[in-house]
């Protein structure tokens, strides 16, 4: 069944089931889900297959893990949108600054090359970049 998300005053977001939805179509769609609750699986997030085909290099995965930076689907989507904008403007190797971290990305490859936590940015020098973008 199709879920409808509702926002009720003082109750927070709620989800109800649409009683008019086609059960067979939704049952088939449920089989394609990779996570337990219909969200992405941990392997999908770790492999970087979410977020508009943004990839994470092995080095970036190691840096994210060692520095305790977690990238969820929302952050990956923001990075993907930033890469799209940078590609339109002709960026090749870019620095993305978010409120939690800085990322060096290869725009043509749509790959995060490395990541640094925001509190570790002091005295860091980023070389071989041609553009920078602040993420909201």
Tab-separated table of N, CA and C in Angstrom:
chain	number	residue	atom	x	y	z
A	1	UNK	N	0.830	-1.182	0.000
A	1	UNK	CA	0.000	0.000	0.000
A	1	UNK	C	0.871	1.241	0.000
A	2	UNK	N	0.366	2.276	-0.574
A	2	UNK	CA	1.090	3.527	-0.634
A	2	UNK	C	0.962	4.259	0.694
A	3	UNK	N	2.067	4.822	1.163
A	3	UNK	CA	2.041	5.578	2.412
A	3	UNK	C	1.855	7.047	2.107
A	4	UNK	N	1.112	7.705	2.933
A	4	UNK	CA	0.931	9.141	2.835
A	4	UNK	C	1.539	9.763	4.073
A	5	UNK	N	2.425	10.716	3.887
A	5	UNK	CA	3.039	11.393	5.022
A	5	UNK	C	2.242	12.652	5.335
A	6	UNK	N	1.862	12.788	6.579
A	6	UNK	CA	1.072	13.926	7.030
A	6	UNK	C	1.798	14.630	8.153
A	7	UNK	N	1.613	15.924	8.240
A	7	UNK	CA	2.153	16.692	9.350
A	7	UNK	C	0.973	17.193	10.166
A	8	UNK	N	0.815	16.634	11.344
A	8	UNK	CA	-0.280	17.014	12.222
A	8	UNK	C	0.243	17.995	13.265
A	9	UNK	N	-0.506	19.061	13.550
A	9	UNK	CA	-0.042	20.035	14.536
A	9	UNK	C	0.233	19.364	15.880
A	10	UNK	N	1.352	19.688	16.466
A	10	UNK	CA	1.785	19.207	17.772
A	10	UNK	C	1.959	17.697	17.848
A	11	UNK	N	1.886	17.024	16.748
A	11	UNK	CA	2.026	15.571	16.773
A	11	UNK	C	3.246	15.109	15.987
A	12	UNK	N	3.854	15.998	15.218
A	12	UNK	CA	4.997	15.611	14.413
A	12	UNK	C	4.556	14.873	13.161
A	13	UNK	N	5.493	14.462	12.328
A	13	UNK	CA	5.132	13.773	11.092
A	13	UNK	C	4.541	12.396	11.377
A	14	UNK	N	3.528	12.044	10.649
A	14	UNK	CA	2.868	10.748	10.771
A	14	UNK	C	2.736	10.143	9.386
A	15	UNK	N	2.673	8.855	9.325
A	15	UNK	CA	2.478	8.160	8.064
A	15	UNK	C	1.246	7.282	8.185
A	16	UNK	N	0.378	7.392	7.207
A	16	UNK	CA	-0.792	6.529	7.186
A	16	UNK	C	-0.777	5.742	5.889
A	17	UNK	N	-1.520	4.657	5.869
A	17	UNK	CA	-1.585	3.806	4.695
A	17	UNK	C	-2.762	4.242	3.837
A	18	UNK	N	-2.532	4.360	2.522
A	18	UNK	CA	-3.586	4.719	1.585
A	18	UNK	C	-4.418	3.478	1.293
A	19	UNK	N	-5.688	3.432	1.743
A	19	UNK	CA	-6.491	2.226	1.559
A	19	UNK	C	-6.903	1.989	0.111
A	20	UNK	N	-6.751	2.985	-0.751
A	20	UNK	CA	-7.151	2.824	-2.147
A	20	UNK	C	-6.008	2.395	-3.040
A	21	UNK	N	-4.822	2.236	-2.482
A	21	UNK	CA	-3.649	1.890	-3.292
A	21	UNK	C	-3.722	0.450	-3.768
A	22	UNK	N	-3.078	0.185	-4.887
A	22	UNK	CA	-3.014	-1.156	-5.462
A	22	UNK	C	-2.005	-1.981	-4.671
A	23	UNK	N	-2.454	-3.028	-4.013
A	23	UNK	CA	-1.599	-3.831	-3.134
A	23	UNK	C	-0.522	-4.597	-3.896
A	24	UNK	N	-0.828	-5.120	-5.052
A	24	UNK	CA	0.165	-5.930	-5.777
A	24	UNK	C	1.310	-5.071	-6.272
A	25	UNK	N	1.012	-3.871	-6.735
A	25	UNK	CA	2.073	-2.985	-7.215
A	25	UNK	C	2.996	-2.603	-6.067
A	26	UNK	N	2.427	-2.266	-4.916
A	26	UNK	CA	3.232	-1.871	-3.775
A	26	UNK	C	3.999	-3.046	-3.185
A	27	UNK	N	3.461	-4.245	-3.264
A	27	UNK	CA	4.179	-5.420	-2.771
A	27	UNK	C	5.417	-5.669	-3.613
A	28	UNK	N	5.292	-5.497	-4.938
A	28	UNK	CA	6.450	-5.661	-5.814
A	28	UNK	C	7.480	-4.573	-5.561
A	29	UNK	N	7.026	-3.359	-5.307
A	29	UNK	CA	7.948	-2.264	-5.027
A	29	UNK	C	8.678	-2.505	-3.718
A	30	UNK	N	8.012	-3.121	-2.744
A	30	UNK	CA	8.645	-3.401	-1.459
A	30	UNK	C	9.777	-4.389	-1.573
A	31	UNK	N	9.699	-5.299	-2.549
A	31	UNK	CA	10.769	-6.272	-2.742
A	31	UNK	C	12.050	-5.612	-3.221
A	32	UNK	N	11.915	-4.490	-3.919
A	32	UNK	CA	13.087	-3.813	-4.465
A	32	UNK	C	13.810	-2.984	-3.415
A	33	UNK	N	13.181	-2.781	-2.282
A	33	UNK	CA	13.811	-1.978	-1.236
A	33	UNK	C	14.992	-2.725	-0.652
A	34	UNK	N	16.070	-1.967	-0.405
A	34	UNK	CA	17.262	-2.629	0.102
A	34	UNK	C	17.401	-2.523	1.607
A	35	UNK	N	16.811	-1.511	2.239
A	35	UNK	CA	16.912	-1.355	3.679
A	35	UNK	C	15.726	-1.981	4.379
A	36	UNK	N	15.842	-2.168	5.679
A	36	UNK	CA	14.778	-2.808	6.450
A	36	UNK	C	13.509	-1.966	6.462
A	37	UNK	N	13.641	-0.663	6.468
A	37	UNK	CA	12.479	0.211	6.508
A	37	UNK	C	12.248	0.898	5.168
A	38	UNK	N	12.787	0.358	4.108
A	38	UNK	CA	12.592	0.945	2.800
A	38	UNK	C	13.642	1.975	2.439
A	39	UNK	N	14.565	2.257	3.322
A	39	UNK	CA	15.622	3.208	3.033
A	39	UNK	C	16.821	2.518	2.417
A	40	UNK	N	17.865	3.261	2.171
A	40	UNK	CA	19.062	2.666	1.574
A	40	UNK	C	19.776	1.755	2.564
A	41	UNK	N	20.442	0.757	2.039
A	41	UNK	CA	21.202	-0.135	2.905
A	41	UNK	C	22.530	0.520	3.268
A	42	UNK	N	23.151	0.020	4.310
A	42	UNK	CA	24.447	0.536	4.733
A	42	UNK	C	25.484	0.346	3.632
A	43	UNK	N	25.440	-0.795	2.943
A	43	UNK	CA	26.390	-1.059	1.860
A	43	UNK	C	26.240	-0.053	0.729
A	44	UNK	N	24.993	0.337	0.416
A	44	UNK	CA	24.777	1.334	-0.631
A	44	UNK	C	25.379	2.673	-0.233
A	45	UNK	N	25.189	3.049	1.014
A	45	UNK	CA	25.741	4.313	1.487
A	45	UNK	C	27.259	4.264	1.480
A	46	UNK	N	27.820	3.179	1.993
A	46	UNK	CA	29.270	3.056	2.065
A	46	UNK	C	29.905	3.009	0.683
A	47	UNK	N	29.261	2.342	-0.249
A	47	UNK	CA	29.841	2.232	-1.589
A	47	UNK	C	29.654	3.504	-2.396
A	48	UNK	N	28.842	4.429	-1.896
A	48	UNK	CA	28.691	5.703	-2.584
A	48	UNK	C	27.775	5.641	-3.782
A	49	UNK	N	26.836	4.715	-3.809
A	49	UNK	CA	25.951	4.607	-4.963
A	49	UNK	C	24.711	5.476	-4.833
A	50	UNK	N	24.581	6.240	-3.768
A	50	UNK	CA	23.446	7.144	-3.602
A	50	UNK	C	23.867	8.560	-3.963
A	51	UNK	N	22.930	9.467	-3.886
A	51	UNK	CA	23.262	10.875	-4.055
A	51	UNK	C	23.587	11.261	-5.472
A	52	UNK	N	22.820	10.795	-6.442
A	52	UNK	CA	23.051	11.211	-7.814
A	52	UNK	C	24.355	10.695	-8.371
A	53	UNK	N	24.700	9.479	-8.059
A	53	UNK	CA	25.911	8.837	-8.571
A	53	UNK	C	27.189	9.492	-8.079
A	54	UNK	N	27.172	10.050	-6.897
A	54	UNK	CA	28.393	10.553	-6.279
A	54	UNK	C	29.150	9.355	-5.735
A	55	UNK	N	30.429	9.258	-6.089
A	55	UNK	CA	31.254	8.153	-5.615
A	55	UNK	C	32.181	8.654	-4.515
A	56	UNK	N	32.559	7.759	-3.648
A	56	UNK	CA	33.538	8.057	-2.608
A	56	UNK	C	34.786	7.251	-2.909
A	57	UNK	N	35.917	7.922	-3.023
A	57	UNK	CA	37.168	7.203	-3.235
A	57	UNK	C	37.509	6.412	-1.976
A	58	UNK	N	38.393	5.443	-2.123
A	58	UNK	CA	38.821	4.655	-0.963
A	58	UNK	C	39.448	5.567	0.087
A	59	UNK	N	40.214	6.549	-0.371
A	59	UNK	CA	40.840	7.500	0.546
A	59	UNK	C	39.769	8.306	1.293
A	60	UNK	N	38.746	8.760	0.577
A	60	UNK	CA	37.680	9.532	1.216
A	60	UNK	C	36.918	8.680	2.223
A	61	UNK	N	36.643	7.427	1.880
A	61	UNK	CA	35.950	6.542	2.818
A	61	UNK	C	36.767	6.360	4.089
A	62	UNK	N	38.073	6.203	3.919
A	62	UNK	CA	38.954	6.039	5.077
A	62	UNK	C	38.951	7.309	5.933
A	63	UNK	N	39.033	8.474	5.291
A	63	UNK	CA	39.033	9.747	6.026
A	63	UNK	C	37.701	9.975	6.751
A	64	UNK	N	36.605	9.678	6.080
A	64	UNK	CA	35.295	9.849	6.715
A	64	UNK	C	35.179	8.981	7.956
A	65	UNK	N	35.630	7.750	7.837
A	65	UNK	CA	35.535	6.828	8.969
A	65	UNK	C	36.464	7.249	10.102
A	66	UNK	N	37.704	7.592	9.788
A	66	UNK	CA	38.672	7.925	10.839
A	66	UNK	C	38.354	9.254	11.518
A	67	UNK	N	37.697	10.157	10.810
A	67	UNK	CA	37.382	11.467	11.374
A	67	UNK	C	35.955	11.558	11.902
A	68	UNK	N	35.234	10.461	11.841
A	68	UNK	CA	33.890	10.425	12.401
A	68	UNK	C	32.876	11.273	11.656
A	69	UNK	N	33.059	11.428	10.357
A	69	UNK	CA	32.128	12.209	9.544
A	69	UNK	C	31.147	11.237	8.896
A	70	UNK	N	29.867	11.433	9.174
A	70	UNK	CA	28.845	10.564	8.594
A	70	UNK	C	28.158	11.285	7.448
A	71	UNK	N	28.052	10.616	6.317
A	71	UNK	CA	27.354	11.164	5.157
A	71	UNK	C	26.091	10.355	4.918
A	72	UNK	N	24.969	10.989	5.089
A	72	UNK	CA	23.698	10.335	4.809
A	72	UNK	C	23.211	10.715	3.424
A	73	UNK	N	22.053	10.224	3.048
A	73	UNK	CA	21.503	10.529	1.728
A	73	UNK	C	21.304	12.026	1.484
A	74	UNK	N	20.954	12.773	2.520
A	74	UNK	CA	20.740	14.213	2.355
A	74	UNK	C	22.053	14.906	2.012
A	75	UNK	N	23.125	14.572	2.737
A	75	UNK	CA	24.421	15.183	2.466
A	75	UNK	C	24.934	14.784	1.087
A	76	UNK	N	24.751	13.520	0.716
A	76	UNK	CA	25.183	13.070	-0.608
A	76	UNK	C	24.405	13.783	-1.705
A	77	UNK	N	23.140	14.054	-1.463
A	77	UNK	CA	22.344	14.781	-2.446
A	77	UNK	C	22.830	16.218	-2.568
A	78	UNK	N	23.183	16.841	-1.452
A	78	UNK	CA	23.721	18.208	-1.498
A	78	UNK	C	25.035	18.245	-2.263
A	79	UNK	N	25.879	17.246	-2.044
A	79	UNK	CA	27.148	17.170	-2.769
A	79	UNK	C	26.882	16.964	-4.257
A	80	UNK	N	25.923	16.116	-4.588
A	80	UNK	CA	25.577	15.872	-5.987
A	80	UNK	C	25.098	17.149	-6.672
A	81	UNK	N	24.236	17.900	-6.001
A	81	UNK	CA	23.752	19.159	-6.568
A	81	UNK	C	24.887	20.158	-6.735
A	82	UNK	N	25.808	20.184	-5.771
A	82	UNK	CA	26.959	21.080	-5.866
A	82	UNK	C	27.839	20.694	-7.053
A	83	UNK	N	28.050	19.400	-7.255
A	83	UNK	CA	28.854	18.943	-8.391
A	83	UNK	C	28.183	19.333	-9.702
A	84	UNK	N	26.861	19.224	-9.771
A	84	UNK	CA	26.136	19.647	-10.974
A	84	UNK	C	26.384	21.122	-11.265
A	85	UNK	N	26.298	21.960	-10.235
A	85	UNK	CA	26.523	23.392	-10.398
A	85	UNK	C	27.961	23.677	-10.818
A	86	UNK	N	28.909	23.012	-10.172
A	86	UNK	CA	30.315	23.209	-10.519
A	86	UNK	C	30.597	22.778	-11.956
A	87	UNK	N	29.958	21.708	-12.406
A	87	UNK	CA	30.144	21.250	-13.786
A	87	UNK	C	29.620	22.296	-14.769
A	88	UNK	N	28.492	22.929	-14.445
A	88	UNK	CA	27.947	23.976	-15.311
A	88	UNK	C	28.887	25.163	-15.416
A	89	UNK	N	29.607	25.442	-14.335
A	89	UNK	CA	30.516	26.586	-14.300
A	89	UNK	C	31.928	26.237	-14.766
A	90	UNK	N	32.172	24.972	-15.110
A	90	UNK	CA	33.478	24.586	-15.634
A	90	UNK	C	34.475	24.119	-14.594
A	91	UNK	N	34.035	23.828	-13.388
A	91	UNK	CA	34.940	23.354	-12.347
A	91	UNK	C	35.438	21.951	-12.635
A	92	UNK	N	36.662	21.680	-12.239
A	92	UNK	CA	37.261	20.353	-12.430
A	92	UNK	C	37.578	19.688	-11.088
A	93	UNK	N	38.383	20.338	-10.288
A	93	UNK	CA	38.728	19.869	-8.939
A	93	UNK	C	38.285	20.973	-7.988
A	94	UNK	N	37.357	20.650	-7.091
A	94	UNK	CA	36.723	21.698	-6.299
A	94	UNK	C	36.721	21.385	-4.812
A	95	UNK	N	36.635	22.450	-4.031
A	95	UNK	CA	36.515	22.347	-2.584
A	95	UNK	C	35.079	22.688	-2.209
A	96	UNK	N	34.414	21.781	-1.503
A	96	UNK	CA	33.061	22.012	-1.005
A	96	UNK	C	33.140	22.179	0.504
A	97	UNK	N	32.596	23.275	1.013
A	97	UNK	CA	32.607	23.536	2.452
A	97	UNK	C	31.188	23.440	2.992
A	98	UNK	N	30.975	22.513	3.907
A	98	UNK	CA	29.675	22.394	4.569
A	98	UNK	C	29.838	22.843	6.011
A	99	UNK	N	28.760	22.795	6.765
A	99	UNK	CA	28.835	23.201	8.164
A	99	UNK	C	29.595	22.192	9.011
A	100	UNK	N	29.750	20.952	8.524
A	100	UNK	CA	30.432	19.909	9.294
A	100	UNK	C	31.783	19.495	8.741
A	101	UNK	N	32.012	19.702	7.433
A	101	UNK	CA	33.236	19.183	6.831
A	101	UNK	C	33.572	19.928	5.550
A	102	UNK	N	34.787	19.686	5.075
A	102	UNK	CA	35.230	20.170	3.770
A	102	UNK	C	35.536	18.949	2.913
A	103	UNK	N	35.160	19.024	1.648
A	103	UNK	CA	35.357	17.909	0.730
A	103	UNK	C	36.071	18.409	-0.513
A	104	UNK	N	37.069	17.668	-0.965
A	104	UNK	CA	37.676	17.925	-2.263
A	104	UNK	C	37.055	16.922	-3.216
A	105	UNK	N	36.492	17.424	-4.323
A	105	UNK	CA	35.796	16.555	-5.264
A	105	UNK	C	36.369	16.702	-6.664
A	106	UNK	N	36.346	15.596	-7.389
A	106	UNK	CA	36.642	15.595	-8.814
A	106	UNK	C	35.307	15.737	-9.527
A	107	UNK	N	35.090	16.876	-10.163
A	107	UNK	CA	33.796	17.149	-10.788
A	107	UNK	C	33.526	16.226	-11.975
A	108	UNK	N	34.471	16.050	-12.919
A	108	UNK	CA	34.167	15.178	-14.068
A	108	UNK	C	33.887	13.729	-13.662
A	109	UNK	N	34.546	13.251	-12.610
A	109	UNK	CA	34.360	11.868	-12.152
A	109	UNK	C	33.250	11.734	-11.118
A	110	UNK	N	32.717	12.874	-10.632
A	110	UNK	CA	31.679	12.893	-9.590
A	110	UNK	C	32.129	12.091	-8.366
A	111	UNK	N	33.380	12.324	-7.959
A	111	UNK	CA	33.990	11.556	-6.878
A	111	UNK	C	34.476	12.473	-5.770
A	112	UNK	N	34.152	12.110	-4.524
A	112	UNK	CA	34.727	12.791	-3.366
A	112	UNK	C	36.111	12.199	-3.162
A	113	UNK	N	37.134	13.041	-3.227
A	113	UNK	CA	38.516	12.576	-3.139
A	113	UNK	C	38.974	12.478	-1.694
A	114	UNK	N	38.648	13.502	-0.889
A	114	UNK	CA	39.024	13.483	0.523
A	114	UNK	C	38.045	14.334	1.317
A	115	UNK	N	38.092	14.178	2.617
A	115	UNK	CA	37.207	14.921	3.513
A	115	UNK	C	37.967	15.295	4.777
A	116	UNK	N	37.660	16.488	5.287
A	116	UNK	CA	38.270	16.976	6.522
A	116	UNK	C	37.152	17.536	7.390
A	117	UNK	N	37.142	17.162	8.666
A	117	UNK	CA	36.147	17.701	9.593
A	117	UNK	C	36.344	19.203	9.729
A	118	UNK	N	35.256	19.924	9.914
A	118	UNK	CA	35.305	21.386	9.961
A	118	UNK	C	36.212	21.891	11.077
A	119	UNK	N	36.230	21.210	12.221
A	119	UNK	CA	37.061	21.659	13.341
A	119	UNK	C	38.542	21.353	13.134
A	120	UNK	N	38.893	20.625	12.083
A	120	UNK	CA	40.293	20.319	11.779
A	120	UNK	C	40.832	21.148	10.617
A	121	UNK	N	40.087	22.154	10.177
A	121	UNK	CA	40.478	22.913	8.992
A	121	UNK	C	41.585	23.931	9.241
A	122	UNK	N	41.801	24.310	10.481
A	122	UNK	CA	42.803	25.333	10.756
A	122	UNK	C	44.170	24.877	10.263
A	123	UNK	N	44.849	25.762	9.556
A	123	UNK	CA	46.195	25.552	9.016
A	123	UNK	C	46.249	24.502	7.910
A	124	UNK	N	45.111	24.064	7.388
A	124	UNK	CA	45.121	23.161	6.237
A	124	UNK	C	45.208	23.980	4.957
A	125	UNK	N	45.997	23.504	4.021
A	125	UNK	CA	46.128	24.138	2.714
A	125	UNK	C	45.588	23.168	1.678
A	126	UNK	N	44.670	23.647	0.852
A	126	UNK	CA	44.115	22.824	-0.214
A	126	UNK	C	44.749	23.275	-1.524
A	127	UNK	N	45.430	22.362	-2.187
A	127	UNK	CA	46.096	22.684	-3.444
A	127	UNK	C	45.418	21.949	-4.590
A	128	UNK	N	45.735	22.362	-5.781
A	128	UNK	CA	45.249	21.746	-7.017
A	128	UNK	C	43.727	21.743	-7.104
A	129	UNK	N	43.115	22.838	-6.655
A	129	UNK	CA	41.676	23.017	-6.850
A	129	UNK	C	41.483	24.255	-7.719
A	130	UNK	N	40.413	24.274	-8.489
A	130	UNK	CA	40.146	25.435	-9.339
A	130	UNK	C	38.875	26.181	-8.945
A	131	UNK	N	38.170	25.663	-7.952
A	131	UNK	CA	36.932	26.320	-7.541
A	131	UNK	C	36.564	25.889	-6.127
A	132	UNK	N	35.702	26.670	-5.515
A	132	UNK	CA	35.208	26.356	-4.171
A	132	UNK	C	33.733	26.723	-4.111
A	133	UNK	N	32.987	25.991	-3.296
A	133	UNK	CA	31.553	26.230	-3.163
A	133	UNK	C	31.148	25.990	-1.717
A	134	UNK	N	30.379	26.923	-1.166
A	134	UNK	CA	29.848	26.769	0.186
A	134	UNK	C	28.508	26.059	0.096
A	135	UNK	N	28.355	24.972	0.845
A	135	UNK	CA	27.098	24.232	0.874
A	135	UNK	C	26.211	24.812	1.955
A	136	UNK	N	24.957	25.063	1.641
A	136	UNK	CA	24.014	25.600	2.634
A	136	UNK	C	23.523	24.523	3.540
